[in-house]
Protein backbone atom coordinates (compact mmCIF):
# COMPACT_ATOMS: atom_id res chain seq x y z
CA UNK A 1 0.00 0.00 0.00
CA UNK A 2 1.11 3.54 -0.70
CA UNK A 3 0.32 6.38 1.72
CA UNK A 4 0.90 10.11 1.39
CA UNK A 5 3.30 10.93 4.21
CA UNK A 6 3.14 14.58 5.29
CA UNK A 7 6.70 14.27 6.58
CA UNK A 8 8.09 13.31 3.14
CA UNK A 9 5.46 15.31 1.23
CA UNK A 10 4.92 12.40 -1.15
CA UNK A 11 3.32 8.99 -1.43
CA UNK A 12 5.49 6.28 0.07
CA UNK A 13 5.30 2.51 0.14
CA UNK A 14 3.84 1.54 3.51
CA UNK A 15 6.01 -0.95 5.39
CA UNK A 16 5.14 -1.54 9.05
CA UNK A 17 7.88 -1.69 11.65
CA UNK A 18 6.86 -5.21 12.64
CA UNK A 19 5.72 -7.49 9.79
CA UNK A 20 2.00 -8.20 9.92
CA UNK A 21 1.25 -5.67 12.62
CA UNK A 22 0.32 -1.97 12.38
CA UNK A 23 0.30 0.53 15.22
CA UNK A 24 -1.93 3.55 14.56
CA UNK A 25 -2.73 6.58 16.67
CA UNK A 26 -5.44 9.09 15.79
CA UNK A 27 -6.06 12.32 17.68
CA UNK A 28 -9.50 12.03 19.23
CA UNK A 29 -12.10 14.60 20.20
CA UNK A 30 -11.96 17.19 22.94
CA UNK A 31 -15.16 16.24 24.68
CA UNK A 32 -16.66 19.66 25.42
CA UNK A 33 -19.50 19.34 22.88
CA UNK A 34 -20.87 17.19 20.06
CA UNK A 35 -18.49 16.64 17.18
CA UNK A 36 -18.96 18.36 13.83
CA UNK A 37 -18.93 17.01 10.32
CA UNK A 38 -15.27 18.01 9.84
CA UNK A 39 -14.28 15.81 12.80
CA UNK A 40 -16.48 13.05 11.38
CA UNK A 41 -14.42 13.06 8.20
CA UNK A 42 -11.28 12.23 10.19
CA UNK A 43 -13.00 9.49 12.24
CA UNK A 44 -14.53 7.84 9.16
CA UNK A 45 -11.35 8.12 7.07
CA UNK A 46 -9.08 6.52 9.64
CA UNK A 47 -11.63 3.88 10.56
CA UNK A 48 -11.65 2.97 6.86
CA UNK A 49 -7.84 2.83 6.82
CA UNK A 50 -7.97 0.46 9.78
CA UNK A 51 -10.66 -1.72 8.19
CA UNK A 52 -8.70 -1.94 4.95
CA UNK A 53 -5.44 -2.89 6.67
CA UNK A 54 -7.32 -5.62 8.55
CA UNK A 55 -8.90 -6.79 5.29
CA UNK A 56 -5.36 -7.11 3.92
CA UNK A 57 -4.45 -9.36 6.83
CA UNK A 58 -2.68 -7.02 9.24
CA UNK A 59 -3.25 -7.04 12.95
CA UNK A 60 -4.03 -3.41 13.75
CA UNK A 61 -3.63 -1.70 17.12
CA UNK A 62 -5.74 1.42 16.75
CA UNK A 63 -5.59 3.97 19.54
CA UNK A 64 -7.69 7.12 19.69
CA UNK A 65 -7.77 9.36 22.74
CA UNK A 66 -10.29 11.56 24.51
CA UNK A 67 -8.97 14.97 25.49
CA UNK A 68 -10.98 15.46 28.66
CA UNK A 69 -9.25 18.49 30.17
CA UNK A 70 -8.45 21.83 28.50
CA UNK A 71 -9.48 25.51 28.57
CA UNK A 72 -12.66 24.96 26.59
CA UNK A 73 -13.75 22.14 28.89
CA UNK A 74 -13.13 24.23 31.97
CA UNK A 75 -15.08 27.15 30.49
CA UNK A 76 -18.01 25.01 29.33
CA UNK A 77 -18.28 23.19 32.67
CA UNK A 78 -18.29 26.55 34.45
CA UNK A 79 -21.04 27.89 32.15
CA UNK A 80 -23.19 24.84 32.81
CA UNK A 81 -22.44 24.73 36.53
CA UNK A 82 -21.13 21.15 36.42
CA UNK A 83 -17.70 19.61 36.95
CA UNK A 84 -15.25 19.02 34.11
CA UNK A 85 -15.50 15.27 34.81
CA UNK A 86 -19.30 15.36 34.48
CA UNK A 87 -19.04 17.27 31.21
CA UNK A 88 -16.53 14.72 29.87
CA UNK A 89 -18.67 11.75 30.89
CA UNK A 90 -21.72 13.17 29.15
CA UNK A 91 -19.93 14.06 25.92
CA UNK A 92 -18.06 10.76 25.71
CA UNK A 93 -21.47 9.03 25.80
CA UNK A 94 -22.67 11.45 23.09
CA UNK A 95 -19.54 10.76 21.05
CA UNK A 96 -20.45 7.05 20.93
CA UNK A 97 -23.99 7.82 19.75
CA UNK A 98 -22.63 9.55 16.63
CA UNK A 99 -19.52 7.39 16.10
CA UNK A 100 -21.51 4.15 16.40
CA UNK A 101 -24.12 5.63 14.06
CA UNK A 102 -21.38 6.32 11.52
CA UNK A 103 -20.22 2.71 11.96
CA UNK A 104 -16.83 3.88 13.24
CA UNK A 105 -15.46 0.86 15.07
CA UNK A 106 -14.36 1.29 18.65
CA UNK A 107 -10.59 1.74 18.92
CA UNK A 108 -8.47 -1.01 20.47
CA UNK A 109 -7.64 1.36 23.32
CA UNK A 110 -9.25 4.71 24.10
CA UNK A 111 -7.10 6.49 26.67
CA UNK A 112 -8.16 9.67 28.43
CA UNK A 113 -5.78 12.49 29.25
CA UNK A 114 -6.89 12.61 32.90
CA UNK A 115 -6.12 8.89 33.26
CA UNK A 116 -2.59 9.35 31.88
CA UNK A 117 -1.32 12.00 34.29
CA UNK A 118 1.47 9.83 35.77
CA UNK A 119 2.92 9.14 32.33
CA UNK A 120 2.56 12.80 31.30
CA UNK A 121 4.41 13.98 34.43
CA UNK A 122 7.16 11.39 33.85
CA UNK A 123 7.59 12.51 30.24
CA UNK A 124 7.85 16.18 31.27
CA UNK A 125 10.38 15.23 33.98
CA UNK A 126 12.56 13.54 31.34
CA UNK A 127 12.40 16.65 29.14
CA UNK A 128 13.32 18.92 32.06
CA UNK A 129 16.16 16.60 33.11
CA UNK A 130 17.60 16.55 29.60
CA UNK A 131 17.39 20.32 29.28
CA UNK A 132 14.59 20.40 26.69
CA UNK A 133 12.04 22.00 29.00
CA UNK A 134 12.18 24.69 31.67
CA UNK A 135 9.98 25.92 34.48
CA UNK A 136 8.45 29.40 34.74
CA UNK A 137 6.07 30.94 37.26
CA UNK A 138 3.00 29.72 35.32
CA UNK A 139 4.14 26.37 34.00
CA UNK A 140 6.73 24.24 32.25
CA UNK A 141 7.65 25.05 28.64
CA UNK A 142 9.29 23.11 25.85
CA UNK A 143 12.35 24.92 24.54
CA UNK A 144 12.01 24.69 20.74
CA UNK A 145 15.49 26.14 20.10
CA UNK A 146 16.98 22.99 21.67
CA UNK A 147 15.43 20.81 18.97
CA UNK A 148 17.33 21.09 15.68
CA UNK A 149 14.54 19.20 13.87
CA UNK A 150 11.75 21.54 14.97
CA UNK A 151 9.55 22.35 11.94
CA UNK A 152 10.30 19.18 9.98
CA UNK A 153 6.69 18.03 9.70
CA UNK A 154 5.07 21.35 8.80
CA UNK A 155 8.16 22.32 6.75
CA UNK A 156 8.48 25.53 8.69
CA UNK A 157 11.74 27.19 9.44
CA UNK A 158 12.19 28.13 13.09
CA UNK A 159 13.60 31.58 12.27
CA UNK A 160 10.50 32.45 10.18
CA UNK A 161 8.21 31.13 12.88
CA UNK A 162 10.01 33.20 15.51
CA UNK A 163 9.74 36.39 13.47
CA UNK A 164 6.03 35.78 12.84
CA UNK A 165 5.36 35.12 16.50
CA UNK A 166 7.31 38.07 17.84
CA UNK A 167 5.47 40.37 15.42
CA UNK A 168 2.24 39.08 16.94
CA UNK A 169 3.74 39.69 20.40
CA UNK A 170 3.52 36.05 21.51
CA UNK A 171 6.54 36.26 23.81
CA UNK A 172 5.40 35.98 27.42
CA UNK A 173 7.75 37.53 29.94
CA UNK A 174 9.45 34.33 30.94
CA UNK A 175 9.39 32.37 27.68
CA UNK A 176 12.78 32.01 26.06
CA UNK A 177 11.34 31.81 22.56
CA UNK A 178 7.90 32.87 21.31
CA UNK A 179 7.37 29.37 19.84
CA UNK A 180 7.95 27.62 23.17
CA UNK A 181 4.77 25.87 24.27
CA UNK A 182 3.40 24.79 27.64
CA UNK A 183 3.70 21.13 28.60
CA UNK A 184 2.41 21.82 32.14
CA UNK A 185 0.11 24.63 33.22
CA UNK A 186 0.21 25.64 36.85
CA UNK A 187 -3.10 25.73 38.65
CA UNK A 188 -5.29 28.79 38.55
CA UNK A 189 -8.06 29.30 41.13
CA UNK A 190 -11.03 26.99 40.60
CA UNK A 191 -9.39 24.75 38.00
CA UNK A 192 -9.04 20.96 38.27
CA UNK A 193 -5.44 20.02 39.04
CA UNK A 194 -3.05 17.17 39.71
CA UNK A 195 0.19 17.18 41.74
CA UNK A 196 3.57 17.37 39.99
CA UNK A 197 7.20 18.27 40.84
CA UNK A 198 6.38 21.79 39.52
CA UNK A 199 3.35 22.21 41.72
CA UNK A 200 -0.33 21.40 41.15
CA UNK A 201 -1.56 21.91 37.63
CA UNK A 202 -2.69 20.22 34.44
CA UNK A 203 -1.05 19.04 31.22
CA UNK A 204 -0.81 21.03 28.00
CA UNK A 205 -2.66 19.57 25.02
CA UNK A 206 0.32 18.40 22.94
CA UNK A 207 2.06 16.46 25.70
CA UNK A 208 -1.10 14.41 26.34
CA UNK A 209 -0.98 12.77 22.93
CA UNK A 210 2.75 12.03 23.18
CA UNK A 211 2.33 10.40 26.60
CA UNK A 212 -0.73 8.38 25.56
CA UNK A 213 1.11 7.10 22.48
CA UNK A 214 4.16 5.98 24.45
CA UNK A 215 1.95 4.36 27.06
CA UNK A 216 -0.30 2.42 24.69
CA UNK A 217 1.79 1.81 21.55
CA UNK A 218 5.47 2.35 22.37
CA UNK A 219 8.19 4.86 21.43
CA UNK A 220 7.93 4.44 17.65
CA UNK A 221 4.61 3.91 15.88
CA UNK A 222 3.70 3.25 12.26
CA UNK A 223 0.94 5.74 11.48
CA UNK A 224 -0.21 8.90 13.22
CA UNK A 225 -3.33 10.44 11.75
CA UNK A 226 -5.45 13.52 12.19
CA UNK A 227 -6.97 16.48 10.39
CA UNK A 228 -4.80 18.76 8.29
CA UNK A 229 -5.36 21.58 10.82
CA UNK A 230 -3.41 19.58 13.42
CA UNK A 231 -0.11 19.49 11.47
CA UNK A 232 1.03 22.71 13.08
CA UNK A 233 1.53 23.24 15.90
CA UNK A 234 -0.04 20.13 17.48
CA UNK A 235 1.76 17.35 15.60
CA UNK A 236 4.96 19.32 15.20
CA UNK A 237 5.05 19.69 18.97
CA UNK A 238 4.23 16.03 19.57
CA UNK A 239 7.27 15.07 17.47
CA UNK A 240 9.55 17.54 19.26
CA UNK A 241 8.62 16.31 22.75
CA UNK A 242 8.65 12.63 21.93
CA UNK A 243 11.87 12.51 19.94
CA UNK A 244 13.76 14.71 22.41
CA UNK A 245 12.59 12.55 25.32
CA UNK A 246 13.21 9.10 23.78
CA UNK A 247 15.96 9.81 21.25
CA UNK A 248 14.07 7.56 18.82
CA UNK A 249 11.98 8.27 15.72
CA UNK A 250 8.40 8.90 16.84
CA UNK A 251 6.17 8.24 13.82
CA UNK A 252 6.97 6.66 10.46
CA UNK A 253 3.97 7.84 8.43
CA UNK A 254 2.00 11.01 9.11
CA UNK A 255 -1.42 10.90 7.45
CA UNK A 256 -3.70 13.97 7.35
CA UNK A 257 -7.18 14.41 5.95
CA UNK A 258 -8.40 17.52 4.09
CA UNK A 259 -11.02 20.11 5.02
CA UNK A 260 -14.77 20.17 4.62
CA UNK A 261 -16.39 23.23 3.15
CA UNK A 262 -20.09 24.03 3.42
CA UNK A 263 -21.64 25.46 0.26
CA UNK A 264 -18.07 26.16 -0.85
CA UNK A 265 -17.26 28.22 2.22
CA UNK A 266 -15.01 27.36 5.10
CA UNK A 267 -17.05 25.95 7.96
CA UNK A 268 -17.06 28.28 10.94
CA UNK A 269 -19.27 29.17 13.85
CA UNK A 270 -19.30 32.84 12.89
CA UNK A 271 -20.64 32.10 9.39
CA UNK A 272 -23.43 30.04 10.92
CA UNK A 273 -22.58 27.07 8.66
CA UNK A 274 -21.20 24.91 11.40
CA UNK A 275 -22.89 21.50 11.47
CA UNK A 276 -22.63 18.85 14.11
CA UNK A 277 -23.10 15.28 12.92
CA UNK A 278 -26.16 15.15 15.18
CA UNK A 279 -27.73 18.03 13.19
CA UNK A 280 -27.01 16.35 9.87
CA UNK A 281 -28.31 12.99 11.14
CA UNK A 282 -31.73 14.59 11.70
CA UNK A 283 -32.06 15.00 7.93
CA UNK A 284 -29.98 12.13 6.57
CA UNK A 285 -29.38 8.70 8.12
CA UNK A 286 -25.86 8.07 9.45
CA UNK A 287 -24.92 5.58 6.68
CA UNK A 288 -25.62 8.31 4.11
CA UNK A 289 -23.25 10.65 5.95
CA UNK A 290 -20.52 8.00 5.91
CA UNK A 291 -21.13 7.32 2.22
CA UNK A 292 -20.86 11.06 1.49
CA UNK A 293 -17.58 11.37 3.43
CA UNK A 294 -16.05 8.48 1.48
CA UNK A 295 -17.20 9.76 -1.90
CA UNK A 296 -14.10 11.98 -2.22
CA UNK A 297 -10.45 11.13 -1.71
CA UNK A 298 -9.60 11.92 1.93
CA UNK A 299 -6.89 14.49 1.14
CA UNK A 300 -9.10 16.47 -1.25
CA UNK A 301 -11.41 19.14 0.11
CA UNK A 302 -15.01 17.94 0.20
CA UNK A 303 -18.01 20.21 -0.11
CA UNK A 304 -21.04 19.59 2.06
CA UNK A 305 -24.40 20.75 0.76
CA UNK A 306 -27.93 19.44 0.37
CA UNK A 307 -27.48 18.26 -3.23
CA UNK A 308 -24.33 16.32 -2.39
CA UNK A 309 -26.14 14.59 0.46
CA UNK A 310 -29.08 13.67 -1.79
CA UNK A 311 -26.61 12.28 -4.33
CA UNK A 312 -24.99 10.22 -1.56
CA UNK A 313 -28.40 8.97 -0.45
CA UNK A 314 -29.24 7.90 -4.01
CA UNK A 315 -25.87 6.21 -4.47
CA UNK A 316 -26.24 4.20 -1.28
CA UNK A 317 -29.82 3.31 -2.22
CA UNK A 318 -28.67 1.95 -5.60
CA UNK A 319 -26.30 -0.47 -3.87
CA UNK A 320 -28.94 -1.47 -1.31
CA UNK A 321 -31.58 -2.01 -4.01
CA UNK A 322 -29.22 -4.23 -5.93
CA UNK A 323 -28.35 -6.45 -2.94
CA UNK A 324 -32.00 -6.49 -1.90
CA UNK A 325 -33.10 -7.54 -5.35
CA UNK A 326 -30.46 -10.26 -5.59
CA UNK A 327 -31.62 -11.63 -2.24
CA UNK A 328 -35.23 -11.54 -3.42
CA UNK A 329 -34.50 -13.31 -6.72
CA UNK A 330 -32.43 -16.05 -5.12
CA UNK A 331 -34.71 -16.55 -2.07
CA UNK A 332 -37.76 -16.94 -4.32
CA UNK A 333 -36.26 -20.13 -5.69
CA UNK A 334 -34.28 -18.23 -8.26
CA UNK A 335 -33.24 -19.62 -11.53
CA UNK A 336 -32.53 -23.19 -12.41
CA UNK A 337 -29.45 -22.70 -14.54
CA UNK A 338 -26.19 -24.23 -13.47
CA UNK A 339 -23.19 -22.17 -12.43
CA UNK A 340 -21.19 -22.40 -15.61
CA UNK A 341 -23.62 -20.73 -18.00
CA UNK A 342 -21.93 -17.86 -19.91
CA UNK A 343 -23.92 -15.28 -17.90
CA UNK A 344 -22.80 -16.82 -14.59
CA UNK A 345 -19.17 -16.90 -15.68
CA UNK A 346 -19.38 -13.30 -16.81
CA UNK A 347 -20.81 -12.22 -13.49
CA UNK A 348 -18.16 -14.14 -11.54
CA UNK A 349 -15.51 -12.44 -13.66
CA UNK A 350 -17.07 -9.00 -13.02
CA UNK A 351 -16.89 -9.77 -9.29
CA UNK A 352 -13.19 -10.56 -9.47
CA UNK A 353 -12.39 -7.50 -11.58
CA UNK A 354 -14.34 -5.25 -9.21
CA UNK A 355 -12.53 -6.62 -6.19
CA UNK A 356 -9.10 -6.16 -7.80
CA UNK A 357 -9.95 -2.59 -8.79
CA UNK A 358 -11.32 -1.92 -5.32
CA UNK A 359 -8.14 -3.16 -3.61
CA UNK A 360 -5.92 -1.32 -6.08
CA UNK A 361 -7.79 1.95 -5.40
CA UNK A 362 -7.46 1.66 -1.62
CA UNK A 363 -3.83 0.60 -1.90
CA UNK A 364 -3.20 3.85 -3.73
CA UNK A 365 -3.36 6.18 -0.75
CA UNK A 366 -6.82 5.02 0.35
CA UNK A 367 -8.70 6.25 -2.71
CA UNK A 368 -12.22 5.54 -1.47
CA UNK A 369 -13.84 7.40 -4.39
CA UNK A 370 -12.34 4.96 -6.92
CA UNK A 371 -13.09 2.04 -4.61
CA UNK A 372 -16.78 3.03 -4.64
CA UNK A 373 -16.67 3.27 -8.45
CA UNK A 374 -15.51 -0.37 -8.51
CA UNK A 375 -18.47 -1.35 -6.31
CA UNK A 376 -20.84 0.40 -8.73
CA UNK A 377 -19.35 -1.51 -11.68
CA UNK A 378 -20.28 -4.73 -9.96
CA UNK A 379 -23.74 -3.40 -9.04
CA UNK A 380 -24.38 -2.68 -12.73
CA UNK A 381 -23.21 -6.13 -13.81
CA UNK A 382 -25.33 -7.81 -11.11
CA UNK A 383 -28.44 -5.81 -12.04
CA UNK A 384 -28.05 -6.83 -15.68
CA UNK A 385 -27.56 -10.48 -14.71
CA UNK A 386 -30.56 -10.49 -12.37
CA UNK A 387 -32.79 -8.99 -15.06
CA UNK A 388 -31.69 -11.46 -17.74
CA UNK A 389 -34.36 -14.10 -18.21
CA UNK A 390 -33.27 -17.13 -16.24
CA UNK A 391 -29.78 -16.90 -17.68
CA UNK A 392 -27.76 -16.74 -14.48
CA UNK A 393 -27.90 -19.25 -11.63
CA UNK A 394 -28.90 -18.31 -8.10
CA UNK A 395 -25.47 -19.33 -6.93
CA UNK A 396 -23.80 -16.81 -9.23
CA UNK A 397 -26.20 -14.06 -8.15
CA UNK A 398 -25.58 -14.89 -4.49
CA UNK A 399 -21.84 -14.73 -5.20
CA UNK A 400 -22.21 -11.21 -6.58
CA UNK A 401 -24.32 -10.12 -3.61
CA UNK A 402 -21.73 -11.52 -1.18
CA UNK A 403 -18.95 -9.70 -3.01
CA UNK A 404 -20.80 -6.37 -2.84
CA UNK A 405 -21.42 -6.92 0.89
CA UNK A 406 -17.77 -7.79 1.44
CA UNK A 407 -16.46 -4.64 -0.27
CA UNK A 408 -18.98 -2.36 1.44
CA UNK A 409 -18.00 -3.86 4.79
CA UNK A 410 -14.38 -2.77 4.18
CA UNK A 411 -15.67 0.78 3.69
CA UNK A 412 -17.90 0.47 6.75
CA UNK A 413 -20.96 1.08 4.57
CA UNK A 414 -23.98 -0.56 6.14
CA UNK A 415 -26.32 -2.08 3.57
CA UNK A 416 -29.12 -2.85 6.00
CA UNK A 417 -32.10 -0.99 4.59
CA UNK A 418 -33.66 1.81 6.65
CA UNK A 419 -37.18 0.86 5.61
CA UNK A 420 -39.71 -0.78 7.88
CA UNK A 421 -41.19 -4.23 7.58
CA UNK A 422 -44.10 -4.72 5.19
CA UNK A 423 -47.27 -4.75 7.35
CA UNK A 424 -49.25 -8.03 7.40
CA UNK A 425 -52.34 -6.20 6.14
CA UNK A 426 -50.43 -5.34 2.95
CA UNK A 427 -49.05 -8.85 2.58
CA UNK A 428 -52.61 -10.23 2.84
CA UNK A 429 -53.86 -7.88 0.09
CA UNK A 430 -50.95 -8.87 -2.14
CA UNK A 431 -51.82 -12.55 -1.67
CA UNK A 432 -55.47 -11.87 -2.50
CA UNK A 433 -54.39 -10.08 -5.64
CA UNK A 434 -52.25 -13.04 -6.72
CA UNK A 435 -55.23 -15.33 -6.16
CA UNK A 436 -57.49 -12.96 -8.15
CA UNK A 437 -55.05 -12.94 -11.04
CA UNK A 438 -54.95 -16.73 -11.03
CA UNK A 439 -58.76 -16.78 -11.16
CA UNK A 440 -58.48 -14.29 -14.07
CA UNK A 441 -60.46 -11.69 -12.08
CA UNK A 442 -58.32 -8.81 -13.34
CA UNK A 443 -60.73 -6.10 -12.17
CA UNK A 444 -60.34 -7.28 -8.57
CA UNK A 445 -56.57 -7.66 -9.00
CA UNK A 446 -56.26 -4.05 -10.22
CA UNK A 447 -58.46 -2.78 -7.41
CA UNK A 448 -56.28 -4.52 -4.83
CA UNK A 449 -53.12 -3.11 -6.42
CA UNK A 450 -54.60 0.40 -6.18
CA UNK A 451 -55.57 -0.15 -2.54
CA UNK A 452 -52.04 -1.29 -1.73
CA UNK A 453 -50.72 1.82 -3.46
CA UNK A 454 -53.01 4.05 -1.38
CA UNK A 455 -51.33 2.55 1.68
CA UNK A 456 -47.94 3.64 0.33
CA UNK A 457 -46.66 0.40 -1.22
CA UNK A 458 -46.00 -0.71 -4.77
CA UNK A 459 -46.25 -4.20 -6.22
CA UNK A 460 -43.83 -5.17 -8.92
CA UNK A 461 -44.53 -8.39 -10.81
CA UNK A 462 -41.37 -10.37 -11.38
CA UNK A 463 -40.60 -13.86 -12.63
CA UNK A 464 -40.24 -14.93 -9.03
CA UNK A 465 -43.60 -13.52 -8.00
CA UNK A 466 -44.82 -10.17 -6.68
CA UNK A 467 -42.27 -7.93 -4.98
CA UNK A 468 -43.55 -5.32 -2.54
CA UNK A 469 -41.77 -2.19 -1.49
CA UNK A 470 -42.58 1.18 0.01
CA UNK A 471 -43.22 3.93 -2.55
ZN1 LIG B 1 -3.08 14.70 19.29
Short mmCIF file of N, CA and C and ligand atoms in Angstrom, two decimals, residues 25-28 65 67 205-210 212-213 224-226 230 234-235 238 254, ligand 1:
data_model
loop_
_atom_site.label_atom_id
_atom_site.label_comp_id
_atom_site.label_asym_id
_atom_site.label_seq_id
_atom_site.Cartn_x
_atom_site.Cartn_y
_atom_site.Cartn_z
N UNK A 25 -2.15 5.66 15.70
CA UNK A 25 -2.73 6.58 16.67
C UNK A 25 -3.47 7.69 15.93
N UNK A 26 -4.67 7.98 16.38
CA UNK A 26 -5.44 9.09 15.79
C UNK A 26 -5.83 10.04 16.91
N UNK A 27 -5.65 11.35 16.67
CA UNK A 27 -6.06 12.32 17.68
C UNK A 27 -7.57 12.30 17.80
N UNK A 28 -8.06 12.13 19.00
CA UNK A 28 -9.50 12.03 19.23
C UNK A 28 -10.11 13.37 19.58
N UNK A 65 -7.60 8.85 21.37
CA UNK A 65 -7.77 9.36 22.74
C UNK A 65 -9.02 10.21 22.91
N UNK A 67 -9.53 13.86 24.73
CA UNK A 67 -8.97 14.97 25.49
C UNK A 67 -10.07 15.45 26.42
N UNK A 205 -1.97 20.47 25.96
CA UNK A 205 -2.66 19.57 25.02
C UNK A 205 -1.68 18.64 24.29
N UNK A 206 -0.58 19.21 23.79
CA UNK A 206 0.32 18.40 22.94
C UNK A 206 0.95 17.23 23.69
N UNK A 207 1.34 17.49 24.94
CA UNK A 207 2.06 16.46 25.70
C UNK A 207 1.16 15.25 26.00
N UNK A 208 -0.16 15.52 26.07
CA UNK A 208 -1.10 14.41 26.34
C UNK A 208 -0.96 13.33 25.29
N UNK A 209 -1.00 13.76 24.01
CA UNK A 209 -0.98 12.77 22.93
C UNK A 209 0.33 12.00 22.95
N UNK A 210 1.45 12.72 23.13
CA UNK A 210 2.75 12.03 23.18
C UNK A 210 2.75 10.96 24.27
N UNK A 212 0.23 9.47 25.79
CA UNK A 212 -0.73 8.38 25.56
C UNK A 212 -0.20 7.42 24.50
N UNK A 213 0.52 7.96 23.52
CA UNK A 213 1.11 7.10 22.48
C UNK A 213 2.18 6.20 23.09
N UNK A 224 0.48 7.93 12.36
CA UNK A 224 -0.21 8.90 13.22
C UNK A 224 -1.12 9.68 12.30
N UNK A 225 -2.41 9.71 12.63
CA UNK A 225 -3.33 10.44 11.75
C UNK A 225 -4.06 11.55 12.48
N UNK A 226 -4.68 12.40 11.67
CA UNK A 226 -5.45 13.52 12.19
C UNK A 226 -5.82 14.46 11.06
N UNK A 230 -4.21 19.96 12.25
CA UNK A 230 -3.41 19.58 13.42
C UNK A 230 -1.90 19.50 13.12
N UNK A 234 0.16 21.30 16.62
CA UNK A 234 -0.04 20.13 17.48
C UNK A 234 0.92 18.97 17.16
N UNK A 235 0.93 18.52 15.92
CA UNK A 235 1.76 17.35 15.60
C UNK A 235 3.25 17.68 15.59
N UNK A 238 4.18 17.43 19.11
CA UNK A 238 4.23 16.03 19.57
C UNK A 238 5.57 15.40 19.17
N UNK A 254 2.97 10.03 8.63
CA UNK A 254 2.00 11.01 9.11
C UNK A 254 0.93 11.16 8.05
ZN1 LIG B 1 -3.08 14.70 19.29
#
